[in-house]
PDB file of C-alpha atoms in Angstrom:
ATOM      1  CA  UNK A 658      31.081 -46.178  50.790  1.00 44.00           C
ATOM      2  CA  UNK A 659      34.746 -46.083  51.695  1.00 40.00           C
ATOM      3  CA  UNK A 660      36.959 -43.779  52.467  1.00 46.00           C
ATOM      4  CA  UNK A 661      38.626 -42.884  48.822  1.00 53.00           C
ATOM      5  CA  UNK A 662      39.159 -40.001  46.539  1.00 73.00           C
ATOM      6  CA  UNK A 663      39.402 -38.151  49.384  1.00 79.00           C
ATOM      7  CA  UNK A 664      36.260 -39.190  51.237  1.00 91.00           C
ATOM      8  CA  UNK A 665      36.882 -39.715  55.283  1.00 91.00           C
ATOM      9  CA  UNK A 666      34.957 -41.356  57.773  1.00 93.00           C
ATOM     10  CA  UNK A 667      34.309 -39.292  61.044  1.00 94.00           C
ATOM     11  CA  UNK A 668      33.773 -42.653  64.436  1.00 93.00           C
ATOM     12  CA  UNK A 669      30.970 -42.735  65.852  1.00 94.00           C
ATOM     13  CA  UNK A 670      32.063 -41.212  69.566  1.00 92.00           C
ATOM     14  CA  UNK A 671      29.073 -40.792  71.947  1.00 93.00           C
ATOM     15  CA  UNK A 672      28.997 -37.378  71.845  1.00 94.00           C
ATOM     16  CA  UNK A 673      27.260 -37.717  69.012  1.00 96.00           C
ATOM     17  CA  UNK A 674      25.612 -41.526  68.508  1.00 95.00           C
ATOM     18  CA  UNK A 675      22.593 -39.858  70.400  1.00 96.00           C
ATOM     19  CA  UNK A 676      22.224 -37.138  67.028  1.00 97.00           C
ATOM     20  CA  UNK A 677      23.251 -40.634  64.710  1.00 97.00           C
ATOM     21  CA  UNK A 678      20.870 -43.146  66.505  1.00 96.00           C
ATOM     22  CA  UNK A 679      18.017 -39.912  66.693  1.00 97.00           C
ATOM     23  CA  UNK A 680      18.314 -39.519  63.160  1.00 97.00           C
ATOM     24  CA  UNK A 681      18.348 -42.803  62.184  1.00 96.00           C
ATOM     25  CA  UNK A 682      14.749 -43.519  64.383  1.00 97.00           C
ATOM     26  CA  UNK A 683      12.936 -40.411  62.639  1.00 97.00           C
ATOM     27  CA  UNK A 684      14.238 -41.474  59.013  1.00 97.00           C
ATOM     28  CA  UNK A 685      12.203 -45.032  59.752  1.00 97.00           C
ATOM     29  CA  UNK A 686       9.523 -43.343  61.445  1.00 97.00           C
ATOM     30  CA  UNK A 687       9.926 -40.844  58.420  1.00 96.00           C
ATOM     31  CA  UNK A 688       8.780 -44.379  56.062  1.00 96.00           C
ATOM     32  CA  UNK A 689       6.684 -46.643  57.895  1.00 95.00           C
ATOM     33  CA  UNK A 690       9.044 -48.815  59.470  1.00 95.00           C
ATOM     34  CA  UNK A 691       9.915 -50.505  62.866  1.00 92.00           C
ATOM     35  CA  UNK A 692      12.691 -48.092  64.449  1.00 93.00           C
ATOM     36  CA  UNK A 693      15.342 -49.618  65.871  1.00 91.00           C
ATOM     37  CA  UNK A 694      16.097 -49.116  69.312  1.00 92.00           C
ATOM     38  CA  UNK A 695      19.441 -49.128  68.832  1.00 91.00           C
ATOM     39  CA  UNK A 696      22.645 -48.652  66.911  1.00 89.00           C
ATOM     40  CA  UNK A 697      24.830 -51.768  66.418  1.00 83.00           C
ATOM     41  CA  UNK A 698      27.925 -53.200  64.457  1.00 78.00           C
ATOM     42  CA  UNK A 699      25.512 -55.428  62.246  1.00 76.00           C
ATOM     43  CA  UNK A 700      22.108 -54.553  62.665  1.00 84.00           C
ATOM     44  CA  UNK A 701      21.569 -50.995  62.213  1.00 87.00           C
ATOM     45  CA  UNK A 702      25.373 -49.508  61.553  1.00 91.00           C
ATOM     46  CA  UNK A 703      26.030 -46.318  60.453  1.00 94.00           C
ATOM     47  CA  UNK A 704      28.834 -44.951  58.512  1.00 94.00           C
ATOM     48  CA  UNK A 705      29.375 -40.909  58.777  1.00 96.00           C
ATOM     49  CA  UNK A 706      31.537 -39.466  55.851  1.00 96.00           C
ATOM     50  CA  UNK A 707      32.257 -36.295  53.983  1.00 95.00           C
ATOM     51  CA  UNK A 708      34.690 -35.310  51.302  1.00 94.00           C
ATOM     52  CA  UNK A 709      36.967 -31.662  51.373  1.00 88.00           C
ATOM     53  CA  UNK A 710      37.904 -30.768  48.339  1.00 82.00           C
ATOM     54  CA  UNK A 711      41.844 -29.965  47.897  1.00 76.00           C
ATOM     55  CA  UNK A 712      42.085 -26.648  48.029  1.00 73.00           C
ATOM     56  CA  UNK A 713      39.488 -26.109  50.751  1.00 76.00           C
ATOM     57  CA  UNK A 714      38.717 -27.206  54.173  1.00 78.00           C
ATOM     58  CA  UNK A 715      35.069 -27.151  53.940  1.00 86.00           C
ATOM     59  CA  UNK A 716      33.546 -30.568  53.511  1.00 90.00           C
ATOM     60  CA  UNK A 717      31.834 -30.262  50.148  1.00 90.00           C
ATOM     61  CA  UNK A 718      29.493 -33.199  51.067  1.00 94.00           C
ATOM     62  CA  UNK A 719      28.919 -34.633  53.957  1.00 96.00           C
ATOM     63  CA  UNK A 720      26.699 -38.149  54.190  1.00 97.00           C
ATOM     64  CA  UNK A 721      25.536 -40.551  56.556  1.00 97.00           C
ATOM     65  CA  UNK A 722      24.300 -43.979  56.018  1.00 96.00           C
ATOM     66  CA  UNK A 723      22.793 -46.764  57.810  1.00 95.00           C
ATOM     67  CA  UNK A 724      23.821 -50.506  56.968  1.00 94.00           C
ATOM     68  CA  UNK A 725      20.984 -52.628  57.618  1.00 91.00           C
ATOM     69  CA  UNK A 726      22.796 -56.425  58.405  1.00 85.00           C
ATOM     70  CA  UNK A 727      20.503 -59.778  56.245  1.00 77.00           C
ATOM     71  CA  UNK A 728      19.192 -62.637  58.422  1.00 74.00           C
ATOM     72  CA  UNK A 729      22.037 -65.717  58.303  1.00 77.00           C
ATOM     73  CA  UNK A 730      23.957 -63.549  55.532  1.00 77.00           C
ATOM     74  CA  UNK A 731      27.414 -62.268  56.233  1.00 79.00           C
ATOM     75  CA  UNK A 732      26.628 -58.941  54.361  1.00 83.00           C
ATOM     76  CA  UNK A 733      24.662 -56.120  55.184  1.00 88.00           C
ATOM     77  CA  UNK A 734      23.256 -53.527  52.344  1.00 91.00           C
ATOM     78  CA  UNK A 735      22.976 -50.060  52.612  1.00 94.00           C
ATOM     79  CA  UNK A 736      19.075 -48.678  53.485  1.00 95.00           C
ATOM     80  CA  UNK A 737      20.348 -44.939  53.831  1.00 97.00           C
ATOM     81  CA  UNK A 738      21.974 -42.901  52.222  1.00 98.00           C
ATOM     82  CA  UNK A 739      21.413 -38.887  54.013  1.00 98.00           C
ATOM     83  CA  UNK A 740      23.199 -35.989  51.310  1.00 97.00           C
ATOM     84  CA  UNK A 741      23.427 -33.979  54.628  1.00 96.00           C
ATOM     85  CA  UNK A 742      24.376 -30.429  52.757  1.00 94.00           C
ATOM     86  CA  UNK A 743      21.189 -31.132  50.588  1.00 95.00           C
ATOM     87  CA  UNK A 744      18.664 -32.554  53.068  1.00 95.00           C
ATOM     88  CA  UNK A 745      17.932 -35.364  51.326  1.00 97.00           C
ATOM     89  CA  UNK A 746      17.373 -39.505  51.965  1.00 98.00           C
ATOM     90  CA  UNK A 747      18.276 -42.105  49.649  1.00 98.00           C
ATOM     91  CA  UNK A 748      16.528 -45.194  50.442  1.00 97.00           C
ATOM     92  CA  UNK A 749      18.781 -48.137  48.830  1.00 95.00           C
ATOM     93  CA  UNK A 750      15.594 -50.601  49.371  1.00 95.00           C
ATOM     94  CA  UNK A 751      13.027 -48.811  47.009  1.00 95.00           C
ATOM     95  CA  UNK A 752      15.891 -46.817  45.595  1.00 96.00           C
ATOM     96  CA  UNK A 753      14.409 -43.558  45.445  1.00 96.00           C
ATOM     97  CA  UNK A 754      14.706 -40.151  47.427  1.00 97.00           C
ATOM     98  CA  UNK A 755      13.376 -37.978  49.860  1.00 97.00           C
ATOM     99  CA  UNK A 756      13.681 -35.036  51.583  1.00 96.00           C
ATOM    100  CA  UNK A 757      15.173 -34.837  55.271  1.00 97.00           C
ATOM    101  CA  UNK A 758      11.851 -35.381  58.045  1.00 96.00           C
ATOM    102  CA  UNK A 759      11.267 -32.247  59.386  1.00 94.00           C
ATOM    103  CA  UNK A 760      12.442 -32.960  63.250  1.00 96.00           C
ATOM    104  CA  UNK A 761      16.310 -33.814  61.900  1.00 96.00           C
ATOM    105  CA  UNK A 762      17.586 -29.953  60.096  1.00 96.00           C
ATOM    106  CA  UNK A 763      18.632 -29.202  63.488  1.00 96.00           C
ATOM    107  CA  UNK A 764      20.797 -32.763  64.098  1.00 97.00           C
ATOM    108  CA  UNK A 765      22.010 -32.376  60.727  1.00 97.00           C
ATOM    109  CA  UNK A 766      23.055 -29.364  60.650  1.00 96.00           C
ATOM    110  CA  UNK A 767      25.043 -30.448  64.166  1.00 96.00           C
ATOM    111  CA  UNK A 768      26.551 -33.783  61.437  1.00 96.00           C
ATOM    112  CA  UNK A 769      27.416 -30.833  59.232  1.00 94.00           C
ATOM    113  CA  UNK A 770      29.803 -29.193  61.735  1.00 94.00           C
ATOM    114  CA  UNK A 771      31.431 -32.497  63.376  1.00 95.00           C
ATOM    115  CA  UNK A 772      32.483 -32.685  59.793  1.00 94.00           C
ATOM    116  CA  UNK A 773      33.593 -29.165  59.213  1.00 92.00           C
ATOM    117  CA  UNK A 774      35.557 -29.682  62.761  1.00 92.00           C
ATOM    118  CA  UNK A 775      37.219 -33.298  61.697  1.00 90.00           C
ATOM    119  CA  UNK A 776      37.570 -31.762  58.338  1.00 88.00           C
ATOM    120  CA  UNK A 777      39.799 -28.796  60.121  1.00 87.00           C
ATOM    121  CA  UNK A 778      41.594 -30.273  62.783  1.00 78.00           C
ATOM    122  CA  UNK A 779      42.758 -33.054  60.142  1.00 74.00           C
ATOM    123  CA  UNK A 780      44.179 -30.649  58.143  1.00 72.00           C
ATOM    124  CA  UNK A 781      46.161 -28.839  61.307  1.00 72.00           C
ATOM    125  CA  UNK A 782      47.193 -32.391  62.040  1.00 65.00           C
ATOM    126  CA  UNK A 783      48.565 -32.676  58.854  1.00 68.00           C
ATOM    127  CA  UNK A 784      49.851 -28.709  58.879  1.00 70.00           C
ATOM    128  CA  UNK A 785      52.001 -29.640  61.967  1.00 72.00           C
ATOM    129  CA  UNK A 786      52.794 -32.823  60.177  1.00 73.00           C
ATOM    130  CA  UNK A 787      55.009 -31.254  57.042  1.00 74.00           C
ATOM    131  CA  UNK A 788      55.996 -28.112  59.295  1.00 74.00           C
ATOM    132  CA  UNK A 789      57.621 -30.759  61.316  1.00 80.00           C
ATOM    133  CA  UNK A 790      58.855 -32.257  58.252  1.00 82.00           C
ATOM    134  CA  UNK A 791      60.559 -29.237  57.047  1.00 75.00           C
ATOM    135  CA  UNK A 792      61.618 -28.448  60.733  1.00 78.00           C
ATOM    136  CA  UNK A 793      63.676 -31.961  60.094  1.00 79.00           C
ATOM    137  CA  UNK A 794      65.109 -31.364  57.011  1.00 81.00           C
ATOM    138  CA  UNK A 795      66.311 -28.002  58.014  1.00 79.00           C
ATOM    139  CA  UNK A 796      68.216 -29.341  60.937  1.00 76.00           C
ATOM    140  CA  UNK A 797      69.618 -32.159  58.854  1.00 77.00           C
ATOM    141  CA  UNK A 798      71.159 -29.382  56.765  1.00 80.00           C
ATOM    142  CA  UNK A 799      72.729 -27.717  59.652  1.00 78.00           C
ATOM    143  CA  UNK A 800      73.924 -30.862  61.218  1.00 78.00           C
ATOM    144  CA  UNK A 801      75.772 -31.612  56.954  1.00 75.00           C
ATOM    145  CA  UNK A 802      77.188 -28.290  57.017  1.00 76.00           C
ATOM    146  CA  UNK A 803      78.434 -28.175  60.056  1.00 73.00           C
ATOM    147  CA  UNK A 804      79.227 -31.377  58.944  1.00 71.00           C
ATOM    148  CA  UNK A 805      81.622 -29.828  55.903  1.00 71.00           C
ATOM    149  CA  UNK A 806      82.943 -27.403  58.433  1.00 69.00           C
ATOM    150  CA  UNK A 807      84.255 -29.555  61.024  1.00 65.00           C
ATOM    151  CA  UNK A 808      86.124 -31.202  58.346  1.00 65.00           C
ATOM    152  CA  UNK A 809      87.723 -28.369  56.572  1.00 65.00           C
ATOM    153  CA  UNK A 810      89.185 -27.718  60.103  1.00 60.00           C
ATOM    154  CA  UNK A 811      91.989 -25.007  60.604  1.00 60.00           C
ATOM    155  CA  UNK A 812      94.690 -27.170  62.204  1.00 57.00           C
ATOM    156  CA  UNK A 813      94.322 -29.648  58.360  1.00 56.00           C
ATOM    157  CA  UNK A 814      95.336 -26.185  57.031  1.00 57.00           C
ATOM    158  CA  UNK A 815      98.039 -25.298  59.294  1.00 55.00           C
ATOM    159  CA  UNK A 816      99.843 -28.581  58.798  1.00 54.00           C
ATOM    160  CA  UNK A 817      99.426 -28.675  55.308  1.00 54.00           C
ATOM    161  CA  UNK A 818     101.753 -24.621  55.752  1.00 57.00           C
ATOM    162  CA  UNK A 819     104.131 -26.344  57.624  1.00 59.00           C
ATOM    163  CA  UNK A 820     104.654 -29.286  54.672  1.00 57.00           C
ATOM    164  CA  UNK A 821     105.352 -26.520  52.176  1.00 55.00           C
TER     165      UNK A 821
END
């Protein structure tokens, strides 16, 4: 899922990587598949995204995806898409949905909180940028008005009164 139409990526940092790995391993085990030992950029690549509506700072959807690289192919396929809010998993290979394994419910809640913190932090950053832009505009307007005041220098008025 590419970030567009309000979707934002959350980086898989070292602080959440163990949780993401545990979730992935649990889902693979639940489906009786070979359990991956690690996350990487090709064979088992996670993607963590969320969507926030315009008038909110709370994610309306949080999704964790697991993509798999194809042997001898320069492509990756979506294997699992976990809908964190709904606590369901979509298996892209079998094209079916199933409930999350019980042992990862707490981990998904943790990811939901990570997405919430990310969304609120991003919103605060946007507000800071907007405030800085408004302050810059106000300062530019003040400088413009000061320049106009300087151009109406009283020296000119006294000189012009001597001329007439």
